[in-house]
Amino acid sequence: EAGVAQSPRYKIIEKRQSVAFWCNPISGHATLYWYQQILGQGPKLLIQFQNNGVVDDSQLPKDRFSAERLKGVDSTLKIQPAKLEDSAVYLCASSSTSPSGGPMGTQYFGPGTRLTVL
Amino acid sequence: DQQVKQNSPSLSVQEGRISILNCDYTNSMFDYFLWYKKYPAEGPTFLISISSIKDKNEDGRFTVFLNKSAKHLSLHIVPSQPGDSAVYFCAAVNAGGTSYGKLTFGQGTILTVHP
């Protein structure tokens, strides 16, 4: 079974530039998550999708961050314009559970995209 | 507002000995807890979990203990192996809440197991 795929693995940009990250979850996983992990901290949830609908985006800085999940499969996360404090690893995860109930499911993480903003 | 805390940034143990990683939480609504392991340049991988209705869960060399009254959990690795060297994250979730599946992570503890 293929894991969660993310690209690019590394990205260096200047502040005020735009950047986009791509995620392909495990086949059949309905729930997709984007996390931000700043150096020395644990991952912080930015946005959670159930199929192509947003379940939770309460911690997404919506003035500069946007995310979409077309057709309930792949997802893209965009930052426009980037700030120095956006330097972090952006992790995508997927799980097979639904928010409506059932047993707590395991989230499977991709390798992440390391973003450096200069 | 750090709802999940891992107060030890690092831990160093000898191969064959026990590793104990600790985690504290403040939100009493959390009812499910997980440990993830992370190697460099990889995403976190699920290790073991425990529901709040239990106080212990064991899987091979890994055991997680939960003390709800103290809002504390710990991960025991016995015996420790050099391949266990990684960053360990504690995570918590309110499984019955509206933000189903939203994990709150601690800061992580770097475990180094020396041969």
PDB file of N, CA, C and O in Angstrom, chain A residues 8 31 69 74 79 91 115:
ATOM      1  N   PRO A   8       6.719  19.683  -3.220  1.00  0.00           N
ATOM      2  CA  PRO A   8       8.101  19.226  -3.242  1.00  0.00           C
ATOM      3  C   PRO A   8       8.559  18.827  -1.851  1.00  0.00           C
ATOM      4  O   PRO A   8       7.835  19.013  -0.878  1.00  0.00           O
ATOM      5  N   THR A  31     -10.382  11.281   5.012  1.00  0.00           N
ATOM      6  CA  THR A  31     -10.002  12.451   5.815  1.00  0.00           C
ATOM      7  C   THR A  31      -8.555  12.831   5.531  1.00  0.00           C
ATOM      8  O   THR A  31      -7.670  11.972   5.524  1.00  0.00           O
ATOM      9  N   ARG A  69      -9.237  20.699  -1.686  1.00  0.00           N
ATOM     10  CA  ARG A  69      -9.136  19.266  -1.936  1.00  0.00           C
ATOM     11  C   ARG A  69     -10.145  18.938  -3.037  1.00  0.00           C
ATOM     12  O   ARG A  69     -11.311  18.669  -2.780  1.00  0.00           O
ATOM     13  N   ASP A  74      -6.624  14.445  -4.007  1.00  0.00           N
ATOM     14  CA  ASP A  74      -5.433  15.270  -3.817  1.00  0.00           C
ATOM     15  C   ASP A  74      -5.799  16.592  -3.152  1.00  0.00           C
ATOM     16  O   ASP A  74      -6.945  17.070  -3.243  1.00  0.00           O
ATOM     17  N   ILE A  79       0.435  29.365   0.219  1.00  0.00           N
ATOM     18  CA  ILE A  79       0.769  30.507   1.071  1.00  0.00           C
ATOM     19  C   ILE A  79       1.050  31.685   0.146  1.00  0.00           C
ATOM     20  O   ILE A  79       1.867  31.592  -0.760  1.00  0.00           O
ATOM     21  N   LEU A  91       3.274  19.169   6.914  1.00  0.00           N
ATOM     22  CA  LEU A  91       2.973  17.735   6.879  1.00  0.00           C
ATOM     23  C   LEU A  91       1.536  17.512   6.425  1.00  0.00           C
ATOM     24  O   LEU A  91       0.620  18.209   6.864  1.00  0.00           O
ATOM     25  N   LEU A 115       9.859  24.134   4.200  1.00  0.00           N
ATOM     26  CA  LEU A 115       9.829  25.468   3.593  1.00  0.00           C
ATOM     27  C   LEU A 115      10.763  26.398   4.350  1.00  0.00           C
ATOM     28  O   LEU A 115      10.692  26.494   5.578  1.00  0.00           O
TER      29      LEU A 115
END
